[in-house]
XYZ file of C-alpha atoms in Angstrom:
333
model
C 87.730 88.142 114.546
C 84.329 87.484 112.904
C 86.028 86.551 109.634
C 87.788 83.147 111.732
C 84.618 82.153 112.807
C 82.280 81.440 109.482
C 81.592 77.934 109.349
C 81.484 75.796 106.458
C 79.159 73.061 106.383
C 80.237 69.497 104.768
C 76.534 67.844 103.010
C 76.346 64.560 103.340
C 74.689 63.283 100.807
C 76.972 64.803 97.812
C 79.992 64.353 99.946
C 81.136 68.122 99.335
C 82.249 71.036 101.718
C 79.316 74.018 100.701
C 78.863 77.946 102.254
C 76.083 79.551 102.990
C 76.438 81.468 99.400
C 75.791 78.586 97.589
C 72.661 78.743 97.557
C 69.185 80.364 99.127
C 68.461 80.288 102.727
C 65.814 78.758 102.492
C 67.255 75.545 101.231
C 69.872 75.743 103.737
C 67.279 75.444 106.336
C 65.105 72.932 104.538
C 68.968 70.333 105.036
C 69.934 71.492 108.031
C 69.443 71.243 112.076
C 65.676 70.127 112.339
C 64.326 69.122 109.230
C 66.649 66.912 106.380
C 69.976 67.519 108.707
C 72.139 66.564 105.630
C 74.200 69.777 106.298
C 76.672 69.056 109.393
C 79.381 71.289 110.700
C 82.877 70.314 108.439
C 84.937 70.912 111.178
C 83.232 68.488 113.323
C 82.488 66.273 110.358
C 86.310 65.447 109.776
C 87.733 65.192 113.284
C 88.614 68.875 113.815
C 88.462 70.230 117.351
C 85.884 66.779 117.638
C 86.126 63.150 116.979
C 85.977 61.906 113.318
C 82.368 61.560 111.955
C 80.585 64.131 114.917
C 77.747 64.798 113.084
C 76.418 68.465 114.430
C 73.432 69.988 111.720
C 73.714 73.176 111.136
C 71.481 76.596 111.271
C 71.937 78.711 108.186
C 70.814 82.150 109.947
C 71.085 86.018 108.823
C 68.342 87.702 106.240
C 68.961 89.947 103.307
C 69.449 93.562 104.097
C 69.938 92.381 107.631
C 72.472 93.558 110.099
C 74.099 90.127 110.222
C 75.259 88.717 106.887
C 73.908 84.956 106.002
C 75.917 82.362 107.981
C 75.959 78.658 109.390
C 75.936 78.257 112.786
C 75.815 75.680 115.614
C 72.938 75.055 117.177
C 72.393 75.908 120.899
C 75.087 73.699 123.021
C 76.252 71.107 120.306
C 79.563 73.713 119.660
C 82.822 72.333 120.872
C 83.459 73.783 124.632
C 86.048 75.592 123.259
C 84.777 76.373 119.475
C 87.142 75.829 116.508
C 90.295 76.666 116.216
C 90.595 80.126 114.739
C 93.339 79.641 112.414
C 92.010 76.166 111.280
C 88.387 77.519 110.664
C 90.377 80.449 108.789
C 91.839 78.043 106.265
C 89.614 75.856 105.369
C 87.157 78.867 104.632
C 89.717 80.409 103.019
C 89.953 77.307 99.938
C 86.250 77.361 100.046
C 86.169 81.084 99.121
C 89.338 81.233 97.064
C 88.520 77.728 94.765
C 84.682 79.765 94.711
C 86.208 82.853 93.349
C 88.294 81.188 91.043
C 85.770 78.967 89.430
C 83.975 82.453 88.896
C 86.753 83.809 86.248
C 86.142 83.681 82.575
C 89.696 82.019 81.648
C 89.805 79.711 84.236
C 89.203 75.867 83.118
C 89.588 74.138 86.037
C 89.691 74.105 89.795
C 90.558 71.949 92.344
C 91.012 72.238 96.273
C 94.300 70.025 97.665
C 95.809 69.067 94.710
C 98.930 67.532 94.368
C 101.679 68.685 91.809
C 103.226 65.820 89.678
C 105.836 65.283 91.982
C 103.450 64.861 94.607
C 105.888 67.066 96.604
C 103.811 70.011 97.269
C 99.513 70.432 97.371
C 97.980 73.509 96.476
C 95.282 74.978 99.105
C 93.320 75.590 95.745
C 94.952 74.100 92.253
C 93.983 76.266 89.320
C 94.245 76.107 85.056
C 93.617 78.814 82.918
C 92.132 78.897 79.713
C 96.262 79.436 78.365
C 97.385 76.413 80.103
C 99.238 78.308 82.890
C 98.736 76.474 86.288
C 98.596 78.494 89.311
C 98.071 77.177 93.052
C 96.909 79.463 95.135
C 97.915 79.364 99.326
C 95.900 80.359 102.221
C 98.263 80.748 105.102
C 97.009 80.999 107.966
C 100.893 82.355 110.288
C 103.622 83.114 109.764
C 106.049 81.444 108.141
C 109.832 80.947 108.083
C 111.958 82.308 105.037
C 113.547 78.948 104.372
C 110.047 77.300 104.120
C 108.419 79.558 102.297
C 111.485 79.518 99.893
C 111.029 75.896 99.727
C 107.353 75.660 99.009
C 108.525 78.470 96.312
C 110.945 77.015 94.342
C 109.475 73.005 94.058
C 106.492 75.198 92.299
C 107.945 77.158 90.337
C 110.093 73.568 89.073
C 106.926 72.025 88.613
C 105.886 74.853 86.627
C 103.288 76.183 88.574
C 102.655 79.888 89.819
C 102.323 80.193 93.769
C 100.141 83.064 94.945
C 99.520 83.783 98.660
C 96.639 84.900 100.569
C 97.762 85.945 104.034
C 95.438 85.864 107.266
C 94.426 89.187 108.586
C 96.547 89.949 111.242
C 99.224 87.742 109.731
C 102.699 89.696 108.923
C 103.921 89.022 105.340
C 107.105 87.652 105.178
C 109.558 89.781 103.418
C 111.294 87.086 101.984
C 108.749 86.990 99.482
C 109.005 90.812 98.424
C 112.591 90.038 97.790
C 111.840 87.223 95.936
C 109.553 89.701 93.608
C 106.395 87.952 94.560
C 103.137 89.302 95.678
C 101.202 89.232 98.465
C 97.544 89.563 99.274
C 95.478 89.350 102.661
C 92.202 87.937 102.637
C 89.334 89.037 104.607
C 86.400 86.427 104.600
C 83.190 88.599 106.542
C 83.468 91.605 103.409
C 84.887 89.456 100.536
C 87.961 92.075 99.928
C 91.333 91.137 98.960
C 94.142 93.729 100.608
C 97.528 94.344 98.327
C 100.241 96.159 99.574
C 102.076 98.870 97.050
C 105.763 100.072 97.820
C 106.045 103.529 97.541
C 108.294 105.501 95.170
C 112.222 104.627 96.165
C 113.970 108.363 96.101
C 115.471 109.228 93.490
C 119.424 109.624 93.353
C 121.969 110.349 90.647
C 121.729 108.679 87.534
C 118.377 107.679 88.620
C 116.609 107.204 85.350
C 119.169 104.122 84.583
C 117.771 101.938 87.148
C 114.623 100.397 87.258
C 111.837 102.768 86.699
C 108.887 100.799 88.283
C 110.587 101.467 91.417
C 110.230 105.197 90.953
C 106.451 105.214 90.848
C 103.523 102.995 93.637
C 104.929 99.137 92.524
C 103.481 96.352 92.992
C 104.506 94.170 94.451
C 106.704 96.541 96.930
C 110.448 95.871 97.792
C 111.603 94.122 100.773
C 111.705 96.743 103.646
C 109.827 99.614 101.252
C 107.184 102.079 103.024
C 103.923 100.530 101.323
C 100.671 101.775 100.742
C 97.525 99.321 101.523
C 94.719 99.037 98.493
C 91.971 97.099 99.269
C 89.243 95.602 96.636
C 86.393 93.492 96.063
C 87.479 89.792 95.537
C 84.884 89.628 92.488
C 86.821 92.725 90.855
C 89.856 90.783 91.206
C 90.919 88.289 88.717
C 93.340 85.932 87.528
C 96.328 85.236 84.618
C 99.720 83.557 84.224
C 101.184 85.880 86.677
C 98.583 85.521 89.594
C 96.318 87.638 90.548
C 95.318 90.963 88.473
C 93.718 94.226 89.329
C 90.709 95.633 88.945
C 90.731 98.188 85.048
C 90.329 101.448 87.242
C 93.470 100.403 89.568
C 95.285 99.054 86.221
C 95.150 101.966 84.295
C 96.053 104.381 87.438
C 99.482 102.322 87.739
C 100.028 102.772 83.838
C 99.539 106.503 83.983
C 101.899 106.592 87.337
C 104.567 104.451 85.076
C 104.544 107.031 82.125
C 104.672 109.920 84.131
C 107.885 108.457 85.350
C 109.016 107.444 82.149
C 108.325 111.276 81.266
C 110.148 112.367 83.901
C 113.221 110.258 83.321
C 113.324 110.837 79.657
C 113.715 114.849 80.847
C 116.264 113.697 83.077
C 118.068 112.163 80.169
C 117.915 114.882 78.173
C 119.287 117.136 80.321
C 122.393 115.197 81.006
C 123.586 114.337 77.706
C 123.025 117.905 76.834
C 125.244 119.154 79.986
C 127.917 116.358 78.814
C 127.446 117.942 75.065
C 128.545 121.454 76.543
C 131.261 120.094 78.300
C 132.631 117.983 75.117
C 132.043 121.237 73.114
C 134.266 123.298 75.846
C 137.072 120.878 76.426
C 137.488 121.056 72.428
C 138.090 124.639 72.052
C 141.357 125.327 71.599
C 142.706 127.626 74.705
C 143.975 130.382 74.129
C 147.392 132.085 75.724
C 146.222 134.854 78.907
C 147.869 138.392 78.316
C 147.006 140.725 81.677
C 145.001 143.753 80.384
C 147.045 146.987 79.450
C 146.670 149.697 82.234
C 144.852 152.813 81.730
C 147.379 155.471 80.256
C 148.707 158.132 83.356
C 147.361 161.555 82.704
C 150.313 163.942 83.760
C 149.551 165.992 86.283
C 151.213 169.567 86.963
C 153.707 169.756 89.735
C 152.805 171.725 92.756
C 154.183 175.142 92.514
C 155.196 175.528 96.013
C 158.050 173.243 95.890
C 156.954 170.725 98.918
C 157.440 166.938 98.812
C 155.008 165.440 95.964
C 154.262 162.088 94.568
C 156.301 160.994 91.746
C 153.652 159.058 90.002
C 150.667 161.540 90.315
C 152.812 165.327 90.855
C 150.284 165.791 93.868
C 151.451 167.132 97.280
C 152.930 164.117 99.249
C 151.775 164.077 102.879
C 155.151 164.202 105.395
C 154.655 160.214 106.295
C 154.872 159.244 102.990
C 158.323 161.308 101.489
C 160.256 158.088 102.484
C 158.490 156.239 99.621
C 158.361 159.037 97.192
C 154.283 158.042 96.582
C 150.848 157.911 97.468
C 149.707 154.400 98.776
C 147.338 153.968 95.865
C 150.008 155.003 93.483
């Protein structure tokens, strides 16, 4: 994947990791392989897929409006044999990008790449303050990992009073531990600068379904372990930040508030209709019942006896047929 492959170059003379968006091209090329070589490879720089200090200039290449987006690159035969690491590479562009994007917002104070917490018990990828004195670190992980760690990593945050939010590796399955543990989770995709979230989709709704949570009824975010989700992806720079991690973009905000009171709506209706169907039934089981007499039958119109003296039907007078003198009566009668 082109977005595990974006070097980030280290410059030696301000001891700092840069990108190639920090600045023009053209000043890129005036540090790097050729001319000032003050821009080296990072990776080879500290020891990564190298030895320690391998000092490798670097190309900034690409053009604006070109087919190939702005990039550093190694020149011709002073790569590794094998290249980077893809996963490694990942990361460490990952902080580069996040810490970038962070330092961007408007309530955000201060940032700072590998930072330990007080306890010195867990380091943030990228250690963030807002503007409300909320502290947030925020994770690039690069695989998968194991409930129990994740858990771990989870809870000495949140005792240190910091909020964890995760940025997972394309390619990289979320752990469902941390749906269950109501946190998000975002994938980050480094060549486009886009930010995936993943929405559960509406649970289905069963009796006495307006009682529960109602969030779950409408797109949620973030979904529930094992829920159907929906992918939404967005610009990082429409993306920003608060106490609770990491917010959407207005247009996305105020869809998910119009979902939320149509459910609301729809449960309030819900509600309605079943304290009025309890009301009926209250109102019924307080009538007093009343005793059941059967109907009176119709009165018998008499009917004139036959005048020529057969068998006949003592209810009706009519002629009786033969099979029916035993009982003295029509069937019906």
């Amino acid at each position: 994947m082109l977005d595990d492959l974006l070097v980030v170059g280290f410059e030696l003379e301000t001891q700092t990791e840069v990108h190639i968006g920090d600045r023009p091209l053209e000043q890129w090329r005036a540090l790097g392989y050729g001319r000032r070589e003050t821009v080296v490879c990072f990776y080879c720089w500290h020891g990564i897929d190298a030895p320690v200090g391998t000092k490798v200039p670097l190309l900034a290449r690409g053009r604006i409006g070109g087919l190939v987006r702005p990039h550093f690159a190694h020149p011709a035969g002073m790569a590794p044999p094998r290249g980077h690491h893809r996963e490694t590479v990942w990361h460490i562009n990952a902080k580069n990008r996040l810490a970038r994007w962070a330092a961007a917002q408007p309530n955000v104070t201060h940032v700072r790449m590998e930072q330990w917490t007080e306890q010195r018990n867990r380091r943030a990828d990228v250690h963030v303050v807002l503007d409300d004195g909320a502290r947030l670190a925020l994770e690039a992980q690069r695989e998968l990992i194991t409930d129990e760690l994740w858990q771990a990593r989870h809870r000495d945050y949140a005792a240190a009073g910091v909020r964890d939010v995760w940025f997972m590796r394309p390619d990289t399955r979320i752990p469902h531990v941390l749906f269950a543990e109501g946190t998000p989770a975002w994938t980050l995709y480094h060549r486009d600068e886009t930010a995936e979230a993943r929405l559960g989709e509406p649970h289905e709704r069963g009796p006495q379904w307006w009682t529960k949570d109602l969030r779950l009824f409408g797109p949620h975010h973030p979904p529930c372990a094992g829920d159907s989700v929906v992918r939404e992806r967005f610009p990082l720079a429409d993306l920003g930040l608060d106490a609770d991690g990491v917010t959407f973009p207005p247009a996305m905000t105020e869809r998910l508030d119009e979902e939320a009171a149509r459910v609301r709506r729809e449960a309030d209706h819900a509600r309605r209709q079943q304290e009025q169907a309890e009301q009926w039934r209250r109102e019924a089981a307080s009538r007093p019942a009343r005793p059941w007499k059967p109907a009176p039958l119709p009165p018998v119109r008499p009917v004139p006896r036959p005048a020529g003296g057969g068998p006949f039907c003592e209810v009706c007078n009519r002629p009786l047929a033969e099979p029916l003198v035993r009982y003295g009566r029509h069937i019906l009668c």
